[in-house]
Every structure is written in C-alpha cells, then in structure tokens.
Short mmCIF file of C-alpha atoms in Angstrom, two decimals:
data_model
loop_
_atom_site.label_atom_id
_atom_site.label_comp_id
_atom_site.label_asym_id
_atom_site.label_seq_id
_atom_site.Cartn_x
_atom_site.Cartn_y
_atom_site.Cartn_z
CA MET A 867 29.04 -14.94 28.76
CA SER A 868 30.93 -18.06 29.67
CA ASN A 869 29.42 -21.45 28.89
CA LYS A 870 30.25 -22.43 32.46
CA LEU A 871 27.34 -20.25 33.61
CA LEU A 872 24.94 -22.07 31.29
CA VAL A 873 24.61 -25.34 33.17
CA THR A 874 21.19 -24.97 34.78
CA ILE A 875 18.50 -26.97 33.02
CA PRO A 876 15.16 -25.12 33.04
CA THR A 877 12.12 -27.05 34.14
CA VAL A 878 9.65 -28.26 31.55
CA LYS A 879 7.02 -26.10 33.27
CA ARG A 880 9.18 -22.98 32.90
CA ARG A 881 9.73 -23.69 29.20
CA LEU A 882 6.02 -24.29 28.56
CA ILE A 883 5.05 -21.06 30.34
CA SER A 884 7.64 -19.23 28.25
CA MET A 885 6.04 -20.73 25.14
CA VAL A 886 2.67 -19.25 26.12
CA TYR A 887 4.31 -15.83 26.29
CA GLU A 888 6.09 -16.60 23.01
CA THR A 889 2.71 -17.30 21.38
CA LEU A 890 1.39 -13.89 22.44
CA LEU A 891 4.51 -12.19 21.10
CA GLY A 892 4.14 -14.17 17.87
CA PHE A 893 0.79 -12.48 17.27
CA ALA A 894 2.49 -9.12 17.70
CA VAL A 895 5.22 -10.09 15.21
CA LEU A 896 2.54 -11.10 12.70
CA PHE A 897 0.36 -8.00 13.14
CA LEU A 898 2.02 -5.59 10.68
CA PRO A 899 2.72 -8.13 7.89
CA PHE A 900 -0.88 -9.36 8.12
CA LEU A 901 -2.24 -5.82 8.15
CA ILE A 902 -0.33 -5.04 4.97
CA PHE A 903 -1.46 -8.32 3.40
CA GLU A 904 -5.12 -7.71 4.27
CA VAL A 905 -5.00 -4.21 2.81
CA ALA A 906 -3.33 -5.57 -0.34
CA VAL A 907 -5.97 -8.31 -0.88
CA HIS A 908 -8.86 -6.13 0.31
CA GLY A 909 -9.74 -8.68 3.01
CA ASN A 910 -10.78 -11.35 0.51
CA HIS A 911 -10.88 -14.97 1.69
CA THR A 912 -10.44 -17.30 -1.24
CA PRO A 913 -8.77 -20.70 -0.69
CA SER A 914 -5.59 -19.52 -2.43
CA LEU A 915 -5.43 -16.39 -0.24
CA GLU A 916 -5.88 -18.55 2.88
CA HIS A 917 -2.84 -20.59 1.81
CA MET A 918 -0.94 -17.36 1.23
CA ARG A 919 -1.83 -16.23 4.76
CA GLN A 920 -0.52 -19.51 6.16
CA ALA A 921 2.68 -19.19 4.14
CA LEU A 922 3.09 -15.59 5.30
CA ALA A 923 2.75 -16.62 8.95
CA PHE A 924 5.24 -19.47 8.47
CA LEU A 925 7.80 -17.20 6.77
CA VAL A 926 7.45 -14.22 9.11
CA LEU A 927 7.66 -16.38 12.24
CA GLY A 928 10.57 -18.25 10.70
CA ALA A 929 12.45 -15.03 10.02
CA TYR A 930 11.81 -13.87 13.58
CA PHE A 931 12.85 -17.08 15.34
CA ILE A 932 15.82 -17.89 13.10
CA HIS A 933 17.14 -14.34 13.43
CA GLN A 934 16.74 -14.22 17.21
CA TRP A 935 18.16 -17.69 17.86
CA SER A 936 21.18 -17.20 15.59
CA ARG A 937 21.84 -13.65 16.85
CA ASP A 938 21.99 -14.21 20.60
CA GLY A 939 20.10 -17.43 21.29
CA GLN A 940 17.07 -15.69 22.76
CA THR A 941 13.73 -14.29 21.74
CA LEU A 942 12.05 -11.63 23.87
CA ALA A 943 10.06 -14.29 25.73
CA MET A 944 13.22 -16.30 26.34
CA LYS A 945 14.95 -13.20 27.71
CA THR A 946 12.03 -12.58 30.04
CA TRP A 947 12.17 -16.15 31.36
CA ARG A 948 16.01 -16.20 31.31
CA LEU A 949 16.15 -19.06 28.81
CA LYS A 950 18.70 -19.41 26.05
CA VAL A 951 19.12 -21.89 23.23
CA VAL A 952 22.74 -23.01 22.87
CA ARG A 953 24.68 -25.54 20.90
CA PRO A 954 27.37 -27.01 23.13
CA GLY A 955 30.84 -26.31 21.80
CA HIS A 956 29.69 -23.35 19.69
CA ASN A 957 29.59 -19.63 20.43
CA HIS A 958 26.17 -19.23 18.83
CA LEU A 959 23.65 -21.07 16.65
CA SER A 960 24.37 -20.96 12.95
CA LEU A 961 21.60 -19.83 10.62
CA GLN A 962 21.33 -23.42 9.39
CA THR A 963 20.95 -24.86 12.89
CA ALA A 964 18.40 -22.18 13.80
CA ALA A 965 16.45 -22.90 10.59
CA VAL A 966 16.40 -26.65 11.21
CA ARG A 967 15.32 -26.03 14.81
CA TYR A 968 12.51 -23.78 13.55
CA LEU A 969 11.32 -26.41 11.08
CA LEU A 970 11.42 -29.16 13.71
CA SER A 971 9.60 -26.90 16.18
CA TRP A 972 6.56 -27.19 13.94
CA MET A 973 6.28 -30.79 15.15
CA TRP A 974 4.55 -29.29 18.22
CA VAL A 975 1.47 -28.66 16.06
CA LEU A 976 1.95 -30.11 12.56
CA PRO A 977 0.83 -33.70 13.27
CA ALA A 978 -2.35 -32.39 14.94
CA LEU A 979 -3.01 -29.99 12.08
CA LEU A 980 -2.63 -32.82 9.56
CA LEU A 981 -4.89 -35.05 11.65
CA SER A 982 -7.47 -32.27 11.79
CA LEU A 983 -7.30 -31.96 8.01
CA VAL A 984 -7.61 -35.72 7.41
CA LEU A 985 -10.45 -36.15 9.93
CA ASP A 986 -12.11 -32.89 8.84
CA LEU A 987 -12.05 -31.51 12.39
CA HIS A 988 -13.21 -27.94 12.90
CA ARG A 989 -13.04 -25.30 15.63
CA TRP A 990 -13.02 -26.86 19.10
CA GLN A 991 -12.23 -30.36 17.86
CA ALA A 992 -9.26 -29.08 15.87
CA LEU A 993 -8.14 -26.94 18.80
CA GLY A 994 -8.40 -30.00 21.05
CA ALA A 995 -6.27 -31.99 18.61
CA VAL A 996 -3.63 -29.24 18.60
CA GLY A 997 -3.70 -29.13 22.42
CA ALA A 998 -3.24 -32.90 22.56
CA GLY A 999 -0.37 -32.65 20.06
CA ILE A 1000 1.35 -30.02 22.18
CA LEU A 1001 0.92 -32.16 25.29
CA ILE A 1002 2.33 -35.23 23.54
CA TRP A 1003 5.31 -33.31 22.14
CA SER A 1004 6.05 -31.77 25.54
CA LEU A 1005 6.25 -35.29 26.97
CA THR A 1006 9.26 -35.95 24.71
CA ALA A 1007 11.28 -33.99 27.28
CA PHE A 1008 10.85 -36.90 29.67
CA LEU A 1009 12.63 -39.20 27.21
CA ASP A 1010 15.85 -37.22 27.70
CA GLN A 1011 17.94 -37.20 30.86
CA ASP A 1012 18.40 -33.41 30.59
CA ARG A 1013 14.68 -32.90 29.87
CA GLN A 1014 15.37 -31.42 26.43
CA PHE A 1015 12.55 -31.49 23.89
CA LEU A 1016 12.92 -33.76 20.88
CA HIS A 1017 13.52 -30.92 18.40
CA ASP A 1018 16.48 -29.76 20.51
CA LYS A 1019 17.83 -33.29 20.77
CA LEU A 1020 17.62 -33.69 16.98
CA THR A 1021 19.39 -30.37 16.27
CA GLY A 1022 22.06 -30.77 18.93
CA THR A 1023 20.80 -27.69 20.73
CA ARG A 1024 19.62 -27.32 24.28
CA LEU A 1025 17.71 -24.83 26.34
CA VAL A 1026 19.51 -23.57 29.40
CA GLN A 1027 18.39 -21.31 32.20
CA LEU A 1028 20.48 -18.24 32.78
CA PRO A 1029 21.21 -17.06 36.31
CA PRO A 1030 19.22 -14.11 37.65
CA PRO A 1031 20.84 -10.76 36.91
CA GLU A 1032 23.05 -9.43 39.63
CA LYS A 1033 21.28 -6.86 41.75
CA LYS A 1034 22.82 -3.44 41.60
CA LYS A 1035 24.16 -2.30 44.91
CA LYS A 1036 22.84 0.99 46.13
CA ALA A 1037 25.48 3.62 46.34
CA VAL A 1038 26.08 4.79 49.86
CA PRO A 1039 26.18 8.58 49.91
CA ALA A 1040 29.45 10.03 51.17
CA VAL A 1041 29.10 12.03 54.33
#
C-alpha cells in the first residue's frame, strides 16, 4: 500500500473508541496464558504471585502489540477501525520502535497506577484515578497539530486512517 494513501488523520474520538475495542481484545489475548498460570499456581494469591500475574500481563500484551505493530502496523482492533501505525519514511515499524511505543503507551495508565499506590486508593477510587489518567493522556493529542498522542510523537510514529475498502462490483450475468 502506498504511503500516499495514508494521509488521513483519524479523529481522537475514533482512536479512543478503537482503544475500547482493543481493551476487550486484550482480555482475550490474556485468557489462555492466565488460565495456564492459574492452573500452575493452583489459584493461590500471594503477593509474589500477584506481581507475577502483573508481569505476565505486561509481557503477553507486549508480545502481542509489538508483534502486530512491527508486522503490518495494525492490531485486530486497528484493522476493524481502519487505523494503522506508521513511521513516515519507513516501510514498517522496527521491533525496537514498536517496543518503545509499547513502553510509552503505558503512560496512559502508569502515572494513575503509581498515584493509586502512593495514596493507597482502592477499587472505585483507583479506577477513577486511572480514568482521569486516560483522559489527561488523551488530551496530549491536542498539543499536536496532527492530533497525534504524545507516545506517537515521542517515537516518531503516527496513527493514520486507511480508506474504506473498495466495494466489489456485482457481476452482471451474461444473457
């Protein structure tokens, strides 16, 4: 696909809706690894096992996103919403660029998670802090003329909206 087709900038709203879908798909990606982990630890919940669960989620999601972004620039949710992550002047994202983008993407929630830990917030308060963190990070798009989020600006990547697929013409039967 030519880079000339990749000039449309998706709206912030479209990208945020895609992220909601991405979150749901993330749970699906985590299901089997967590099932195996829970069977292996017999469902125990010690503090060290909780940290292992967090590390497992971080690594599995990282493998998923880094692989998808470096392979063709799209996850399943991004394909559904016709979004693609590109690096101008490059055919595809390198593994390194995709990995840095993944790490920086955690800035959507990491500051709020740390604040929740420091302030000892639980349940709804912690969820509210994460929601506020997501809202604040999404506002970084308005600091950029192309409405790119800060993690894309820092990695030199950008989200673009792909054109709708061409509709197949119905074959006219020969008479």
